């Protein structure tokens, strides 16, 4: 493993098809990880500096750089000199840093629209009950809807194994060092999953209340899951996620009598960061409140179908 | 640490644009409400730039303050979070600045 950034062969994103058991890297050429791994950490300055050059480096030299060139010429140090003006060119880019992900997400969205697939991106902190909610939702609705699942975790096939037992086709994406799913990983997962027309795709994102908010996967919407064991102020502590979500499932509501959880305060916090968020109080364990969540899913799948009919 | 992936994207985009020329300076525009920590980008930049045409390039980050507009009364106001309350009492605000995440310019030799 590379000690510089923690990356390594075992930390690249991998997609596992739970039907075949085969695993594939998300990207063979790994375009997002382009630094070289043969960086030596030795400074061999055995040359003599017989010339003088005074330069104030704006940064400290704790990174590695190997000086294997000879210093006999009147050279310019190329590190840290900001204003090498006589030959430099400034190029205005105005490039959106997430443009590549957004482009791939739009491609996924087009795929979903063409096949009339409802794709939902489930986001939350670890342990909020996303997988339990999925298991319960699939078990209760599988006679009415065709569920396909993409599981995202840094490691293990545990969640995919749980979903597989419900009978729904599932693909596990292990992100390795990654803290979120991105549109490229989802596209790779979709290729493995091969979902049919009119199905519903549940994407269980990596448990993390920060990063998945930034990455559009092409889904219809993000559904945030917040369990009431986590504390009512999560929506204002992690406003990006609750801002990005269309639905908030307040899970483990059956535990309310045992906890000091201010339900109204939590809802107000969520509404303060996102006045349009729809909130359902549910329990994946007892089934309490799940009807409203199921109604939303059914309405959106039908609405989805209708909007396509209109176009045709 | 999504900043590592973000920084890899920055290096990939700039390398491609540089077309083999050496990059000596990169300037980013990062909004205060973008969920990106400029310090984390700085931390990752040298590591990601190593072995590319950006190696040794200076990194400049221009931060953009958050600003919102009230959907009820139309007034503009500064935002320190993605949420806020307008003087008119409404919480229905739209963010109009502060979510930028852009490579503004680069300097090549």
Coordinates of C-alpha atoms in Angstrom, one line a residue, chain A residues 77-190:
Chain A
X77 CA 14.2 26.5 -9.5
X78 CA 10.9 25.4 -10.8
X79 CA 9.2 24.6 -7.5
X80 CA 7.4 27.4 -5.7
X81 CA 8.3 30.2 -8.0
X82 CA 5.0 31.8 -8.8
X83 CA 5.8 34.4 -11.2
X84 CA 7.9 33.0 -14.0
X85 CA 6.3 35.6 -16.1
X86 CA 8.4 36.0 -19.2
X87 CA 7.4 32.7 -20.7
X88 CA 4.3 31.6 -18.7
X89 CA 0.7 31.7 -20.0
X90 CA -2.4 32.1 -17.9
X91 CA -5.3 30.1 -19.1
X92 CA -8.8 30.8 -17.8
X93 CA -10.7 27.6 -17.4
X94 CA -13.8 28.2 -15.3
X95 CA -14.1 24.4 -15.2
X96 CA -16.6 22.8 -12.9
X97 CA -14.6 20.3 -10.8
X98 CA -17.5 17.9 -10.5
X99 CA -18.3 18.2 -14.2
X100 CA -17.2 14.7 -15.1
X101 CA -19.3 13.1 -12.4
X102 CA -22.3 15.3 -13.3
X103 CA -22.0 14.3 -17.0
X104 CA -21.9 10.6 -16.1
X105 CA -24.8 11.1 -13.7
X106 CA -26.9 12.6 -16.6
X107 CA -26.0 9.5 -18.6
X108 CA -27.3 7.3 -15.8
X109 CA -30.4 9.4 -15.6
X110 CA -31.1 9.0 -19.3
X111 CA -30.8 5.2 -18.9
X112 CA -33.3 5.3 -16.1
X113 CA -35.7 7.4 -18.1
X114 CA -35.4 5.2 -21.2
X115 CA -36.3 2.1 -19.2
X116 CA -38.9 3.9 -16.9
X117 CA -36.9 3.0 -13.9
X118 CA -37.4 4.7 -10.5
X119 CA -34.0 5.1 -8.9
X120 CA -33.7 6.2 -5.2
X121 CA -30.4 7.0 -3.5
X122 CA -30.6 6.1 0.2
X123 CA -28.1 8.2 2.3
X124 CA -27.4 8.3 6.0
X125 CA -24.8 7.9 8.7
X126 CA -23.7 4.3 9.4
X127 CA -26.1 2.3 11.6
X128 CA -29.3 4.3 10.8
X129 CA -31.0 1.2 9.6
X130 CA -30.8 1.7 5.8
X131 CA -30.3 -2.0 5.1
X132 CA -33.1 -3.1 7.5
X133 CA -35.5 -0.6 5.9
X134 CA -34.6 -1.9 2.5
X135 CA -35.1 -5.5 3.6
X136 CA -38.5 -4.7 5.0
X137 CA -39.6 -2.5 2.1
X138 CA -38.6 -5.2 -0.4
X139 CA -40.3 -8.0 1.6
X140 CA -43.5 -6.0 1.9
X141 CA -43.7 -4.7 -1.7
X142 CA -42.1 -7.4 -3.8
X143 CA -45.4 -8.6 -5.2
X144 CA -46.1 -5.1 -6.5
X145 CA -42.7 -3.9 -7.6
X146 CA -39.6 -5.3 -9.1
X147 CA -36.7 -4.3 -6.8
X148 CA -33.1 -4.1 -7.8
X149 CA -30.5 -3.1 -5.3
X150 CA -27.0 -1.5 -5.5
X151 CA -25.2 -1.7 -2.2
X152 CA -22.3 0.7 -1.4
X153 CA -19.8 0.0 1.4
X154 CA -16.1 0.5 1.8
X155 CA -15.7 -3.2 2.4
X156 CA -17.5 -6.6 2.9
X157 CA -20.4 -8.2 1.1
X158 CA -22.5 -8.3 4.3
X159 CA -25.3 -5.9 3.2
X160 CA -25.6 -7.5 -0.3
X161 CA -25.9 -11.0 1.4
X162 CA -28.8 -9.6 3.5
X163 CA -30.5 -8.2 0.5
X164 CA -30.0 -11.3 -1.5
X165 CA -32.0 -13.3 1.1
X166 CA -35.0 -11.1 0.2
X167 CA -34.9 -12.4 -3.3
X168 CA -34.0 -9.1 -5.0
X169 CA -31.1 -9.0 -7.4
X170 CA -28.3 -7.1 -5.8
X171 CA -24.8 -5.9 -6.7
X172 CA -22.3 -4.8 -4.1
X173 CA -19.9 -2.0 -4.8
X174 CA -16.9 -1.8 -2.4
X175 CA -15.5 1.7 -2.6
X176 CA -12.2 0.8 -0.9
X177 CA -10.8 4.1 0.3
X178 CA -13.8 6.0 -1.1
X179 CA -16.3 7.6 1.2
X180 CA -19.2 7.7 -1.3
X181 CA -20.6 6.2 -4.5
X182 CA -20.0 8.2 -7.6
X183 CA -21.7 8.1 -11.0
X184 CA -19.1 6.0 -12.6
X185 CA -19.3 3.3 -9.9
X186 CA -23.1 3.3 -10.3
X187 CA -22.8 3.0 -14.1
X188 CA -20.6 -0.1 -13.6
X189 CA -23.0 -1.5 -11.0
X190 CA -25.9 -1.0 -13.4

